[in-house]
Amino acid sequence: MIARTRAPRHERTLPLTLVALLVIVGLALAALPDRADAAHPRWEGGVNLYRPGVFSTQKTWYWCTAADVQIMRNIAHQKTNHSKAQQGRFFGYMRAHNRYSIPVRHGVDPAGWSAGLRRYVDPRYRLVANRSFKKALRSAVRNLRRTNLPVGITVARGNHAWVLTGFEATADPATTSDFRVTSVRVTGPLWGLQSRSYGYDMRPNKRLTRKQLKRFFTPWHYPLIRMAWEGRWVSVQPIP
């Protein structure tokens, strides 16, 4: 610990020019927006990160998570890459980081997916397993809003994966816990390989009500092995 000593009398008074400079700097800093305001756009009832050019169709029937990583990378880094080679690289990396040994045709487990998103999109991505749909959805939109990054969600009991790119809510999840999600925007990479007006998968940037999303975003279940996320709503979220 540094001892505090009383300064000599001649050192106690700052020059007037220095005092004026400190006042100016203080006023300038006070005028800057706080970190929260600078981190994301002004709240206007909702968020939608989707933009033309970011969507990719999965190149094989079991590369849904790889295509999702490509879509999310395109969004986060202002890219428009849709190559099969890149999806293949993502898939190989995630398979190597799976928690469980599963057949190649079953793709990537949540641990592998979260590792891929940390490696190729943003290091803040983490696997989140919630006990209810409500908690999972609230957590997902809150972190999407706080980071301005998309969220990965498992659908069809973990047999498929989508990207949550936006939502609408009654209040800003970044500033209050008193909010209710009214709709979401989702993108599924099967569009173009298996395209339906309402099913797996819908047109990219599809708007779903909360009730409609609940039909797809369902608890995890893998029939061959009891995994750590059994019965949980699984997503991969950017944690600020």
PDB file of C-alpha atoms in Angstrom:
ATOM      1  CA  MET A   1       0.000   0.000   0.000  1.00  0.00           C
ATOM      2  CA  ILE A   2       1.298   3.468  -0.901  1.00  0.00           C
ATOM      3  CA  ALA A   3       1.387   5.833   2.054  1.00  0.00           C
ATOM      4  CA  ARG A   4      -0.566   9.075   1.657  1.00  0.00           C
ATOM      5  CA  THR A   5       1.466  12.171   2.464  1.00  0.00           C
ATOM      6  CA  ARG A   6       0.382  15.792   2.632  1.00  0.00           C
ATOM      7  CA  ALA A   7       1.638  17.671  -0.414  1.00  0.00           C
ATOM      8  CA  PRO A   8       3.822  20.745   0.110  1.00  0.00           C
ATOM      9  CA  ARG A   9       1.855  24.006   0.061  1.00  0.00           C
ATOM     10  CA  HIS A  10       3.262  25.131  -3.283  1.00  0.00           C
ATOM     11  CA  GLU A  11       2.070  21.916  -4.989  1.00  0.00           C
ATOM     12  CA  ARG A  12      -1.567  22.027  -3.827  1.00  0.00           C
ATOM     13  CA  THR A  13      -2.914  24.549  -6.350  1.00  0.00           C
ATOM     14  CA  LEU A  14      -3.241  23.467 -10.002  1.00  0.00           C
ATOM     15  CA  PRO A  15      -2.440  26.028 -12.718  1.00  0.00           C
ATOM     16  CA  LEU A  16      -5.602  27.654 -14.124  1.00  0.00           C
ATOM     17  CA  THR A  17      -4.849  26.372 -17.637  1.00  0.00           C
ATOM     18  CA  LEU A  18      -4.736  22.784 -16.381  1.00  0.00           C
ATOM     19  CA  VAL A  19      -7.986  23.239 -14.444  1.00  0.00           C
ATOM     20  CA  ALA A  20      -9.694  24.567 -17.589  1.00  0.00           C
ATOM     21  CA  LEU A  21      -8.382  21.622 -19.616  1.00  0.00           C
ATOM     22  CA  LEU A  22      -9.700  19.099 -17.086  1.00  0.00           C
ATOM     23  CA  VAL A  23     -13.132  20.755 -17.141  1.00  0.00           C
ATOM     24  CA  ILE A  24     -13.257  20.589 -20.952  1.00  0.00           C
ATOM     25  CA  VAL A  25     -12.224  16.914 -20.985  1.00  0.00           C
ATOM     26  CA  GLY A  26     -14.824  16.123 -18.312  1.00  0.00           C
ATOM     27  CA  LEU A  27     -17.604  17.778 -20.290  1.00  0.00           C
ATOM     28  CA  ALA A  28     -16.562  15.935 -23.454  1.00  0.00           C
ATOM     29  CA  LEU A  29     -16.609  12.561 -21.689  1.00  0.00           C
ATOM     30  CA  ALA A  30     -20.015  13.294 -20.171  1.00  0.00           C
ATOM     31  CA  ALA A  31     -21.408  13.938 -23.635  1.00  0.00           C
ATOM     32  CA  LEU A  32     -20.340  10.510 -24.926  1.00  0.00           C
ATOM     33  CA  PRO A  33     -22.989   7.735 -25.018  1.00  0.00           C
ATOM     34  CA  ASP A  34     -22.511   4.996 -22.446  1.00  0.00           C
ATOM     35  CA  ARG A  35     -21.161   1.587 -23.514  1.00  0.00           C
ATOM     36  CA  ALA A  36     -24.612   0.010 -23.577  1.00  0.00           C
ATOM     37  CA  ASP A  37     -25.979   2.639 -25.976  1.00  0.00           C
ATOM     38  CA  ALA A  38     -22.920   2.319 -28.227  1.00  0.00           C
ATOM     39  CA  ALA A  39     -23.108  -1.475 -28.332  1.00  0.00           C
ATOM     40  CA  HIS A  40     -26.468  -1.797 -30.069  1.00  0.00           C
ATOM     41  CA  PRO A  41     -28.919   0.352 -32.041  1.00  0.00           C
ATOM     42  CA  ARG A  42     -31.710   2.357 -30.469  1.00  0.00           C
ATOM     43  CA  TRP A  43     -34.669   0.229 -29.380  1.00  0.00           C
ATOM     44  CA  GLU A  44     -37.632   0.558 -31.746  1.00  0.00           C
ATOM     45  CA  GLY A  45     -39.758  -2.380 -30.686  1.00  0.00           C
ATOM     46  CA  GLY A  46     -37.653  -5.113 -32.212  1.00  0.00           C
ATOM     47  CA  VAL A  47     -34.404  -6.272 -33.816  1.00  0.00           C
ATOM     48  CA  ASN A  48     -33.728  -7.998 -37.134  1.00  0.00           C
ATOM     49  CA  LEU A  49     -30.122  -8.867 -38.027  1.00  0.00           C
ATOM     50  CA  TYR A  50     -31.033 -10.615 -41.274  1.00  0.00           C
ATOM     51  CA  ARG A  51     -29.963  -8.965 -44.533  1.00  0.00           C
ATOM     52  CA  PRO A  52     -29.944 -10.054 -48.183  1.00  0.00           C
ATOM     53  CA  GLY A  53     -26.943 -12.187 -49.084  1.00  0.00           C
ATOM     54  CA  VAL A  54     -26.330 -13.881 -45.728  1.00  0.00           C
ATOM     55  CA  PHE A  55     -28.400 -17.034 -46.287  1.00  0.00           C
ATOM     56  CA  SER A  56     -26.816 -20.372 -47.198  1.00  0.00           C
ATOM     57  CA  THR A  57     -28.524 -23.668 -47.959  1.00  0.00           C
ATOM     58  CA  GLN A  58     -26.859 -26.623 -46.249  1.00  0.00           C
ATOM     59  CA  LYS A  59     -24.838 -28.570 -48.833  1.00  0.00           C
ATOM     60  CA  THR A  60     -25.706 -32.025 -47.460  1.00  0.00           C
ATOM     61  CA  TRP A  61     -28.629 -33.377 -45.441  1.00  0.00           C
ATOM     62  CA  TYR A  62     -26.565 -33.420 -42.234  1.00  0.00           C
ATOM     63  CA  TRP A  63     -24.677 -30.116 -42.465  1.00  0.00           C
ATOM     64  CA  CYS A  64     -27.381 -27.949 -40.896  1.00  0.00           C
ATOM     65  CA  THR A  65     -25.124 -26.676 -38.100  1.00  0.00           C
ATOM     66  CA  ALA A  66     -22.310 -25.980 -40.567  1.00  0.00           C
ATOM     67  CA  ALA A  67     -24.651 -23.925 -42.758  1.00  0.00           C
ATOM     68  CA  ASP A  68     -25.922 -22.122 -39.661  1.00  0.00           C
ATOM     69  CA  VAL A  69     -22.355 -21.188 -38.715  1.00  0.00           C
ATOM     70  CA  GLN A  70     -21.864 -19.878 -42.253  1.00  0.00           C
ATOM     71  CA  ILE A  71     -25.052 -17.803 -42.048  1.00  0.00           C
ATOM     72  CA  MET A  72     -24.155 -16.442 -38.618  1.00  0.00           C
ATOM     73  CA  ARG A  73     -20.617 -15.657 -39.740  1.00  0.00           C
ATOM     74  CA  ASN A  74     -22.004 -13.824 -42.765  1.00  0.00           C
ATOM     75  CA  ILE A  75     -24.208 -11.743 -40.459  1.00  0.00           C
ATOM     76  CA  ALA A  76     -21.539 -11.019 -37.852  1.00  0.00           C
ATOM     77  CA  HIS A  77     -18.690 -10.259 -40.266  1.00  0.00           C
ATOM     78  CA  GLN A  78     -20.569  -8.715 -43.193  1.00  0.00           C
ATOM     79  CA  LYS A  79     -19.775 -11.675 -45.465  1.00  0.00           C
ATOM     80  CA  THR A  80     -21.602 -13.441 -48.297  1.00  0.00           C
ATOM     81  CA  ASN A  81     -19.794 -16.786 -48.376  1.00  0.00           C
ATOM     82  CA  HIS A  82     -21.916 -19.775 -49.392  1.00  0.00           C
ATOM     83  CA  SER A  83     -19.233 -22.270 -50.399  1.00  0.00           C
ATOM     84  CA  LYS A  84     -19.429 -26.000 -49.826  1.00  0.00           C
ATOM     85  CA  ALA A  85     -15.728 -26.042 -48.939  1.00  0.00           C
ATOM     86  CA  GLN A  86     -16.255 -23.659 -46.047  1.00  0.00           C
ATOM     87  CA  GLN A  87     -19.243 -25.606 -44.736  1.00  0.00           C
ATOM     88  CA  GLY A  88     -17.170 -28.783 -44.928  1.00  0.00           C
ATOM     89  CA  ARG A  89     -14.373 -27.163 -42.920  1.00  0.00           C
ATOM     90  CA  PHE A  90     -16.849 -26.005 -40.277  1.00  0.00           C
ATOM     91  CA  PHE A  91     -18.427 -29.458 -40.087  1.00  0.00           C
ATOM     92  CA  GLY A  92     -15.070 -31.217 -39.664  1.00  0.00           C
ATOM     93  CA  TYR A  93     -14.009 -28.865 -36.874  1.00  0.00           C
ATOM     94  CA  MET A  94     -17.290 -29.238 -34.998  1.00  0.00           C
ATOM     95  CA  ARG A  95     -17.298 -33.030 -35.333  1.00  0.00           C
ATOM     96  CA  ALA A  96     -13.851 -33.038 -33.736  1.00  0.00           C
ATOM     97  CA  HIS A  97     -15.243 -31.024 -30.808  1.00  0.00           C
ATOM     98  CA  ASN A  98     -18.401 -33.075 -30.205  1.00  0.00           C
ATOM     99  CA  ARG A  99     -18.924 -34.146 -26.609  1.00  0.00           C
ATOM    100  CA  TYR A 100     -20.405 -37.463 -27.679  1.00  0.00           C
ATOM    101  CA  SER A 101     -19.378 -39.999 -30.304  1.00  0.00           C
ATOM    102  CA  ILE A 102     -22.296 -40.085 -32.730  1.00  0.00           C
ATOM    103  CA  PRO A 103     -22.609 -41.288 -36.339  1.00  0.00           C
ATOM    104  CA  VAL A 104     -21.561 -38.842 -39.063  1.00  0.00           C
ATOM    105  CA  ARG A 105     -25.093 -38.910 -40.471  1.00  0.00           C
ATOM    106  CA  HIS A 106     -26.293 -37.478 -37.133  1.00  0.00           C
ATOM    107  CA  GLY A 107     -24.064 -34.470 -37.572  1.00  0.00           C
ATOM    108  CA  VAL A 108     -22.900 -32.311 -34.688  1.00  0.00           C
ATOM    109  CA  ASP A 109     -23.977 -32.220 -31.047  1.00  0.00           C
ATOM    110  CA  PRO A 110     -24.531 -28.938 -29.134  1.00  0.00           C
ATOM    111  CA  ALA A 111     -20.995 -28.945 -27.703  1.00  0.00           C
ATOM    112  CA  GLY A 112     -19.485 -29.213 -31.170  1.00  0.00           C
ATOM    113  CA  TRP A 113     -21.806 -26.532 -32.522  1.00  0.00           C
ATOM    114  CA  SER A 114     -20.926 -24.080 -29.773  1.00  0.00           C
ATOM    115  CA  ALA A 115     -17.206 -24.756 -30.352  1.00  0.00           C
ATOM    116  CA  GLY A 116     -17.661 -23.978 -34.046  1.00  0.00           C
ATOM    117  CA  LEU A 117     -19.473 -20.728 -33.347  1.00  0.00           C
ATOM    118  CA  ARG A 118     -16.724 -19.638 -30.936  1.00  0.00           C
ATOM    119  CA  ARG A 119     -14.044 -20.501 -33.474  1.00  0.00           C
ATOM    120  CA  TYR A 120     -15.590 -19.055 -36.619  1.00  0.00           C
ATOM    121  CA  VAL A 121     -18.073 -16.375 -35.502  1.00  0.00           C
ATOM    122  CA  ASP A 122     -17.372 -14.924 -32.049  1.00  0.00           C
ATOM    123  CA  PRO A 123     -15.600 -16.225 -28.906  1.00  0.00           C
ATOM    124  CA  ARG A 124     -18.537 -15.226 -26.687  1.00  0.00           C
ATOM    125  CA  TYR A 125     -20.808 -18.050 -27.880  1.00  0.00           C
ATOM    126  CA  ARG A 126     -21.809 -20.529 -25.179  1.00  0.00           C
ATOM    127  CA  LEU A 127     -24.120 -23.528 -24.980  1.00  0.00           C
ATOM    128  CA  VAL A 128     -27.268 -22.755 -22.974  1.00  0.00           C
ATOM    129  CA  ALA A 129     -29.706 -25.456 -21.793  1.00  0.00           C
ATOM    130  CA  ASN A 130     -32.859 -24.111 -20.167  1.00  0.00           C
ATOM    131  CA  ARG A 131     -35.586 -25.960 -18.276  1.00  0.00           C
ATOM    132  CA  SER A 132     -38.468 -24.192 -20.031  1.00  0.00           C
ATOM    133  CA  PHE A 133     -39.370 -22.668 -23.376  1.00  0.00           C
ATOM    134  CA  LYS A 134     -40.073 -19.324 -21.715  1.00  0.00           C
ATOM    135  CA  LYS A 135     -36.662 -19.089 -20.066  1.00  0.00           C
ATOM    136  CA  ALA A 136     -34.890 -20.233 -23.224  1.00  0.00           C
ATOM    137  CA  LEU A 137     -36.609 -17.663 -25.404  1.00  0.00           C
ATOM    138  CA  ARG A 138     -36.097 -14.796 -22.957  1.00  0.00           C
ATOM    139  CA  SER A 139     -32.428 -15.651 -22.570  1.00  0.00           C
ATOM    140  CA  ALA A 140     -31.928 -15.907 -26.336  1.00  0.00           C
ATOM    141  CA  VAL A 141     -33.485 -12.558 -27.215  1.00  0.00           C
ATOM    142  CA  ARG A 142     -31.780 -10.775 -24.317  1.00  0.00           C
ATOM    143  CA  ASN A 143     -28.330 -11.902 -25.453  1.00  0.00           C
ATOM    144  CA  LEU A 144     -29.090 -11.265 -29.105  1.00  0.00           C
ATOM    145  CA  ARG A 145     -30.076  -7.724 -28.192  1.00  0.00           C
ATOM    146  CA  ARG A 146     -27.070  -7.130 -25.921  1.00  0.00           C
ATOM    147  CA  THR A 147     -24.486  -8.372 -28.435  1.00  0.00           C
ATOM    148  CA  ASN A 148     -26.193  -7.704 -31.784  1.00  0.00           C
ATOM    149  CA  LEU A 149     -25.297 -11.278 -32.776  1.00  0.00           C
ATOM    150  CA  PRO A 150     -27.654 -14.073 -33.912  1.00  0.00           C
ATOM    151  CA  VAL A 151     -28.520 -17.085 -31.742  1.00  0.00           C
ATOM    152  CA  GLY A 152     -28.509 -20.742 -32.724  1.00  0.00           C
ATOM    153  CA  ILE A 153     -31.484 -22.841 -31.596  1.00  0.00           C
ATOM    154  CA  THR A 154     -32.114 -26.582 -31.843  1.00  0.00           C
ATOM    155  CA  VAL A 155     -35.478 -27.570 -33.280  1.00  0.00           C
ATOM    156  CA  ALA A 156     -37.397 -30.829 -33.785  1.00  0.00           C
ATOM    157  CA  ARG A 157     -36.040 -32.198 -30.475  1.00  0.00           C
ATOM    158  CA  GLY A 158     -32.477 -31.601 -31.608  1.00  0.00           C
ATOM    159  CA  ASN A 159     -32.782 -33.202 -35.043  1.00  0.00           C
ATOM    160  CA  HIS A 160     -32.255 -29.859 -36.775  1.00  0.00           C
ATOM    161  CA  ALA A 161     -30.859 -26.396 -36.121  1.00  0.00           C
ATOM    162  CA  TRP A 162     -32.045 -22.881 -36.966  1.00  0.00           C
ATOM    163  CA  VAL A 163     -30.743 -19.350 -36.606  1.00  0.00           C
ATOM    164  CA  LEU A 164     -32.698 -16.823 -34.558  1.00  0.00           C
ATOM    165  CA  THR A 165     -31.994 -13.535 -36.322  1.00  0.00           C
ATOM    166  CA  GLY A 166     -34.517 -11.201 -34.727  1.00  0.00           C
ATOM    167  CA  PHE A 167     -37.518 -10.635 -32.510  1.00  0.00           C
ATOM    168  CA  GLU A 168     -40.181  -8.174 -31.409  1.00  0.00           C
ATOM    169  CA  ALA A 169     -40.980  -7.535 -27.751  1.00  0.00           C
ATOM    170  CA  THR A 170     -43.051  -5.283 -25.529  1.00  0.00           C
ATOM    171  CA  ALA A 171     -39.910  -3.653 -24.079  1.00  0.00           C
ATOM    172  CA  ASP A 172     -36.147  -3.638 -24.581  1.00  0.00           C
ATOM    173  CA  PRO A 173     -34.598  -6.820 -23.090  1.00  0.00           C
ATOM    174  CA  ALA A 174     -31.255  -5.031 -22.788  1.00  0.00           C
ATOM    175  CA  THR A 175     -32.624  -2.572 -20.243  1.00  0.00           C
ATOM    176  CA  THR A 176     -35.430  -4.350 -18.401  1.00  0.00           C
ATOM    177  CA  SER A 177     -36.631  -7.802 -17.378  1.00  0.00           C
ATOM    178  CA  ASP A 178     -40.233  -6.636 -17.718  1.00  0.00           C
ATOM    179  CA  PHE A 179     -40.754  -7.629 -21.345  1.00  0.00           C
ATOM    180  CA  ARG A 180     -42.658 -10.222 -23.360  1.00  0.00           C
ATOM    181  CA  VAL A 181     -41.532 -11.603 -26.712  1.00  0.00           C
ATOM    182  CA  THR A 182     -44.344 -11.365 -29.251  1.00  0.00           C
ATOM    183  CA  SER A 183     -42.649 -12.704 -32.396  1.00  0.00           C
ATOM    184  CA  VAL A 184     -39.308 -13.903 -33.736  1.00  0.00           C
ATOM    185  CA  ARG A 185     -37.421 -14.088 -37.017  1.00  0.00           C
ATOM    186  CA  VAL A 186     -35.904 -17.466 -37.878  1.00  0.00           C
ATOM    187  CA  THR A 187     -33.839 -18.897 -40.707  1.00  0.00           C
ATOM    188  CA  GLY A 188     -33.447 -22.603 -41.448  1.00  0.00           C
ATOM    189  CA  PRO A 189     -30.709 -23.866 -43.805  1.00  0.00           C
ATOM    190  CA  LEU A 190     -32.833 -26.584 -45.432  1.00  0.00           C
ATOM    191  CA  TRP A 191     -34.579 -23.934 -47.531  1.00  0.00           C
ATOM    192  CA  GLY A 192     -33.541 -24.638 -51.110  1.00  0.00           C
ATOM    193  CA  LEU A 193     -32.870 -28.296 -50.371  1.00  0.00           C
ATOM    194  CA  GLN A 194     -36.262 -29.006 -48.838  1.00  0.00           C
ATOM    195  CA  SER A 195     -38.508 -25.962 -49.104  1.00  0.00           C
ATOM    196  CA  ARG A 196     -41.979 -25.652 -47.640  1.00  0.00           C
ATOM    197  CA  SER A 197     -44.255 -22.711 -46.968  1.00  0.00           C
ATOM    198  CA  TYR A 198     -44.624 -23.762 -43.331  1.00  0.00           C
ATOM    199  CA  GLY A 199     -42.451 -26.579 -42.021  1.00  0.00           C
ATOM    200  CA  TYR A 200     -38.802 -27.575 -42.177  1.00  0.00           C
ATOM    201  CA  ASP A 201     -37.620 -25.235 -43.570  1.00  0.00           C
ATOM    202  CA  MET A 202     -39.499 -22.018 -44.285  1.00  0.00           C
ATOM    203  CA  ARG A 203     -38.283 -19.117 -46.363  1.00  0.00           C
ATOM    204  CA  PRO A 204     -35.329 -17.355 -44.684  1.00  0.00           C
ATOM    205  CA  ASN A 205     -36.147 -14.543 -42.277  1.00  0.00           C
ATOM    206  CA  LYS A 206     -39.548 -16.074 -41.517  1.00  0.00           C
ATOM    207  CA  ARG A 207     -41.618 -14.281 -38.888  1.00  0.00           C
ATOM    208  CA  LEU A 208     -43.207 -16.602 -36.316  1.00  0.00           C
ATOM    209  CA  THR A 209     -45.376 -15.767 -33.368  1.00  0.00           C
ATOM    210  CA  ARG A 210     -44.277 -16.975 -29.963  1.00  0.00           C
ATOM    211  CA  LYS A 211     -46.886 -19.736 -30.128  1.00  0.00           C
ATOM    212  CA  GLN A 212     -45.718 -20.864 -33.581  1.00  0.00           C
ATOM    213  CA  LEU A 213     -42.065 -20.994 -32.509  1.00  0.00           C
ATOM    214  CA  LYS A 214     -42.994 -23.245 -29.593  1.00  0.00           C
ATOM    215  CA  ARG A 215     -44.065 -25.928 -32.095  1.00  0.00           C
ATOM    216  CA  PHE A 216     -40.514 -26.091 -33.464  1.00  0.00           C
ATOM    217  CA  PHE A 217     -38.224 -25.085 -30.586  1.00  0.00           C
ATOM    218  CA  THR A 218     -38.750 -28.178 -28.443  1.00  0.00           C
ATOM    219  CA  PRO A 219     -36.826 -30.021 -25.685  1.00  0.00           C
ATOM    220  CA  TRP A 220     -33.716 -31.964 -26.665  1.00  0.00           C
ATOM    221  CA  HIS A 221     -33.938 -35.737 -27.075  1.00  0.00           C
ATOM    222  CA  TYR A 222     -31.421 -38.087 -28.680  1.00  0.00           C
ATOM    223  CA  PRO A 223     -32.693 -41.677 -28.685  1.00  0.00           C
ATOM    224  CA  LEU A 224     -29.345 -43.525 -28.900  1.00  0.00           C
ATOM    225  CA  ILE A 225     -27.563 -41.914 -25.922  1.00  0.00           C
ATOM    226  CA  ARG A 226     -28.867 -40.008 -22.936  1.00  0.00           C
ATOM    227  CA  MET A 227     -27.047 -36.707 -23.332  1.00  0.00           C
ATOM    228  CA  ALA A 228     -26.458 -33.978 -20.765  1.00  0.00           C
ATOM    229  CA  TRP A 229     -29.137 -31.785 -22.352  1.00  0.00           C
ATOM    230  CA  GLU A 230     -31.971 -34.327 -22.255  1.00  0.00           C
ATOM    231  CA  GLY A 231     -35.322 -32.596 -21.836  1.00  0.00           C
ATOM    232  CA  ARG A 232     -33.815 -29.098 -22.025  1.00  0.00           C
ATOM    233  CA  TRP A 233     -34.372 -26.322 -24.555  1.00  0.00           C
ATOM    234  CA  VAL A 234     -30.934 -26.025 -26.170  1.00  0.00           C
ATOM    235  CA  SER A 235     -29.485 -22.936 -27.814  1.00  0.00           C
ATOM    236  CA  VAL A 236     -26.067 -21.435 -28.476  1.00  0.00           C
ATOM    237  CA  GLN A 237     -25.999 -17.805 -27.400  1.00  0.00           C
ATOM    238  CA  PRO A 238     -23.473 -14.963 -27.470  1.00  0.00           C
ATOM    239  CA  ILE A 239     -22.975 -14.147 -23.783  1.00  0.00           C
ATOM    240  CA  PRO A 240     -21.875 -10.539 -23.233  1.00  0.00           C
TER     241      PRO A 240
END
